[in-house]
Amino acid sequence: MFEDMARNLTDWLSGKGDESTVVISSRVRLARNVAGCVFPGAAGTDTRKKIIEYFESAVSRSDMLSRGTIVRSSDLSPLDRDFLVERHLMSPNFVAGDSSRALYIGEDERVSIMVNEEDHLRIQALAPGRDSDAPYKVAGEFDNEIGSYLEFDYDSDFGFLTACPTNVGTGMRASVLIHLPGLVITKEIDRVITKITKMGVAVRGFYGEGTDVLGNLFQVSNQNTLGVSEEDTMKLVMNVTDSIIKEEVHARELMMDEALEQIEDKIWRAYGILKFARVLTSEEVMNLLSALRLGVAMKIIDFVDIALINEILLLSQPAHLQKYYEEEMSSDRRDAVRAEMVREKLK
Amino acid sequence: MFEDMARNLTDWLSGKGDESTVVISSRVRLARNVAGCVFPGAAGTDTRKKIIEYFESAVSRSDMLSRGTIVRSSDLSPLDRDFLVERHLMSPNFVAGDSSRALYIGEDERVSIMVNEEDHLRIQALAPGRDSDAPYKVAGEFDNEIGSYLEFDYDSDFGFLTACPTNVGTGMRASVLIHLPGLVITKEIDRVITKITKMGVAVRGFYGEGTDVLGNLFQVSNQNTLGVSEEDTMKLVMNVTDSIIKEEVHARELMMDEALEQIEDKIWRAYGILKFARVLTSEEVMNLLSALRLGVAMKIIDFVDIALINEILLLSQPAHLQKYYEEEMSSDRRDAVRAEMVREKLK
């Protein structure tokens, strides 16, 4: 499954959108639960199957929803699942051995809905660049559309009820994926993270909670969902994002002024290695692409575009690489094929 | 001085000669002292000046010798001296603040003669590749020619007398400069060095005694000069060289069979860094060129030749770089200009 999908760059990695030299993508995720049904973690198989059926029925009855596709987790191989996680269409947690989970993928992959992850529904909308509007609007449209078929668990005091108390209220998590090589290289990143954490946002590595920071990619998202409005949450995350962008741009200017040669060297070496290496791990590619992305943003390298960097980043990941080449590969084989793919793309 | 010389590749680095995929060059050095004169280390300025005069007089009277050039050490700037050391025309020890040393440089730099180094005369002949014949013959011809004008300190029991007892006898040191990346990478180098050391040869780094091994370049030379003939010394060094070549070639074949991908990766990465880096130290260039040289020898890279690698190696050295660009440079500036030179040469 998904071999064709692997051949296309997903919209949120198109390199378009505002502030694309710093912000990769913006995302809004809404947690929703069906009223009268036990949350997935505590629910039996019957309840969970019922939730999928409710959702499928809503999809089939809605013109808007029926434009997307539903896949049952039981139809997904481990490789398929890894592929969808790499594509940010589902969370790493969304791994199941039974049929009681499902994933909805909307047109252009701008929306995905996980059924029976931590909550009954997790509606997620993605857009490239810094986007305070589209993901929020799109997620809201899907929320409304589904809400016209299903009744959500909603408390007039608290707001939306969710499996984890940290999501109660708006059930909304707004986040941006942001590239901060300047702050990492100038060693300002810890100061900035400390500062913005105090403003009510969380900062994580590329793949969400608890993961290492690879490729200087950080995910910034709101901490609170209770007693705040959706609009204020969006405003907070975007304000913090703008403040981080400012700090990052400043750090890059500082490097230009004070260590241009060293930065140019780092960037060109990364390019040279990507262009000629015969063995590349996905971690190394992420770190080399980080330097290349910085080089493009700083106009040191003018013949590579952000979309190509994003494409290589996506295809470098293990499941994408295997789907792209339609071959199951050992880790060693992947490292060689990955290097081949990178060379091909940079030709 | 020497700016023009810096623009030309010295003959011993031409990449020609036998076994040039392993052996860079072959060298014969003869230590000679003028009879009746105190050795330079113990001699006063007057005696040392007299030695230079004797030598200059011999040069001026001989058709063969007068084809070369003599420079007085007092006419050499520190940069000139470094330049000549890098070119292997004089030893690192041959540094002096007074006028009592001189250097003779023969046509094509195939011969050089240090006057008043450790011995009155040190005649050195160099040739590219594994050469059991030319340097030995050329050094001998100069030895004979000079000997027809000057009487050497010679004892019928011991042979030639020299300042250091380790040179007494033939006064001859035959050596090869040999590139052993295969033995280093496969970790066989210590075993091979132990083995050949027992055969009566010494192994040193590129720049002679006590220096670190850079770029996997080793210098192999005879240990003994007493009670052996010149012919046997040459035979020993060449036999040992052939045995090392065999081991190195075997190690390369082993790598080809067992770790081709890793070796190719190492070689191509080195090429990528050399081709794109903006800052390069001379040490790093030596190590990267070692990988490139191996790549050319193993036919992994077929568009670069050994002469070009040697040229980059030579020009990468600090004094050569400054002579080549006719500019005195700080260490930081050199690292940037060196990277520029390497990129230019690899275009």
mmCIF file of C-alpha atoms in Angstrom, chain A residues 261-262 264-265 268-269 271-273 275-281 284 288 303 332-333 336 339, chain B residues 261-262 264-265 268-269 271-273 275-281 284 288 303 332-333 336 339:
data_model
loop_
_atom_site.group_PDB
_atom_site.id
_atom_site.type_symbol
_atom_site.label_atom_id
_atom_site.label_comp_id
_atom_site.label_asym_id
_atom_site.label_seq_id
_atom_site.Cartn_x
_atom_site.Cartn_y
_atom_site.Cartn_z
ATOM 1 C CA GLU A 261 33.351 31.400 6.633
ATOM 2 C CA GLN A 262 32.679 28.693 9.237
ATOM 3 C CA GLU A 264 29.619 28.522 4.691
ATOM 4 C CA ASP A 265 32.084 25.719 5.303
ATOM 5 C CA TRP A 268 29.074 23.362 1.705
ATOM 6 C CA ARG A 269 30.555 20.320 3.432
ATOM 7 C CA TYR A 271 26.216 19.561 0.467
ATOM 8 C CA GLY A 272 29.405 17.774 -0.591
ATOM 9 C CA ILE A 273 28.693 14.793 1.638
ATOM 10 C CA LYS A 275 26.148 14.747 -3.071
ATOM 11 C CA PHE A 276 28.806 12.048 -2.883
ATOM 12 C CA ALA A 277 28.290 9.755 0.123
ATOM 13 C CA ARG A 278 27.615 6.085 -0.558
ATOM 14 C CA VAL A 279 26.195 5.275 2.893
ATOM 15 C CA LEU A 280 23.849 7.585 4.812
ATOM 16 C CA THR A 281 21.736 6.944 7.902
ATOM 17 C CA GLU A 284 22.807 11.897 9.314
ATOM 18 C CA LEU A 288 23.070 17.373 6.748
ATOM 19 C CA PHE A 303 20.398 26.151 -6.809
ATOM 20 C CA ASP A 332 22.408 -1.580 5.877
ATOM 21 C CA ARG A 333 20.751 -1.782 2.498
ATOM 22 C CA ALA A 336 23.186 2.551 0.741
ATOM 23 C CA ALA A 339 22.632 7.656 -0.307
ATOM 24 C CA GLU B 261 30.507 0.124 0.298
ATOM 25 C CA GLN B 262 32.200 1.578 3.390
ATOM 26 C CA GLU B 264 33.602 3.786 -1.427
ATOM 27 C CA ASP B 265 31.685 5.921 1.043
ATOM 28 C CA TRP B 268 33.520 9.756 -2.058
ATOM 29 C CA ARG B 269 32.906 11.719 1.130
ATOM 30 C CA TYR B 271 36.082 13.911 -2.513
ATOM 31 C CA GLY B 272 32.845 15.743 -1.641
ATOM 32 C CA ILE B 273 34.466 17.609 1.239
ATOM 33 C CA LYS B 275 35.343 19.742 -3.599
ATOM 34 C CA PHE B 276 33.088 21.938 -1.480
ATOM 35 C CA ALA B 277 34.719 22.847 1.851
ATOM 36 C CA ARG B 278 35.396 26.514 2.548
ATOM 37 C CA VAL B 279 37.921 25.953 5.351
ATOM 38 C CA LEU B 280 40.600 23.237 5.277
ATOM 39 C CA THR B 281 43.639 22.703 7.484
ATOM 40 C CA GLU B 284 42.735 17.526 7.039
ATOM 41 C CA LEU B 288 41.252 13.569 2.716
ATOM 42 C CA PHE B 303 38.667 11.272 -13.294
ATOM 43 C CA ASP B 332 42.965 31.258 9.437
ATOM 44 C CA ARG B 333 43.448 32.915 6.100
ATOM 45 C CA ALA B 336 40.272 29.517 3.627
ATOM 46 C CA ALA B 339 40.062 25.327 0.479
#
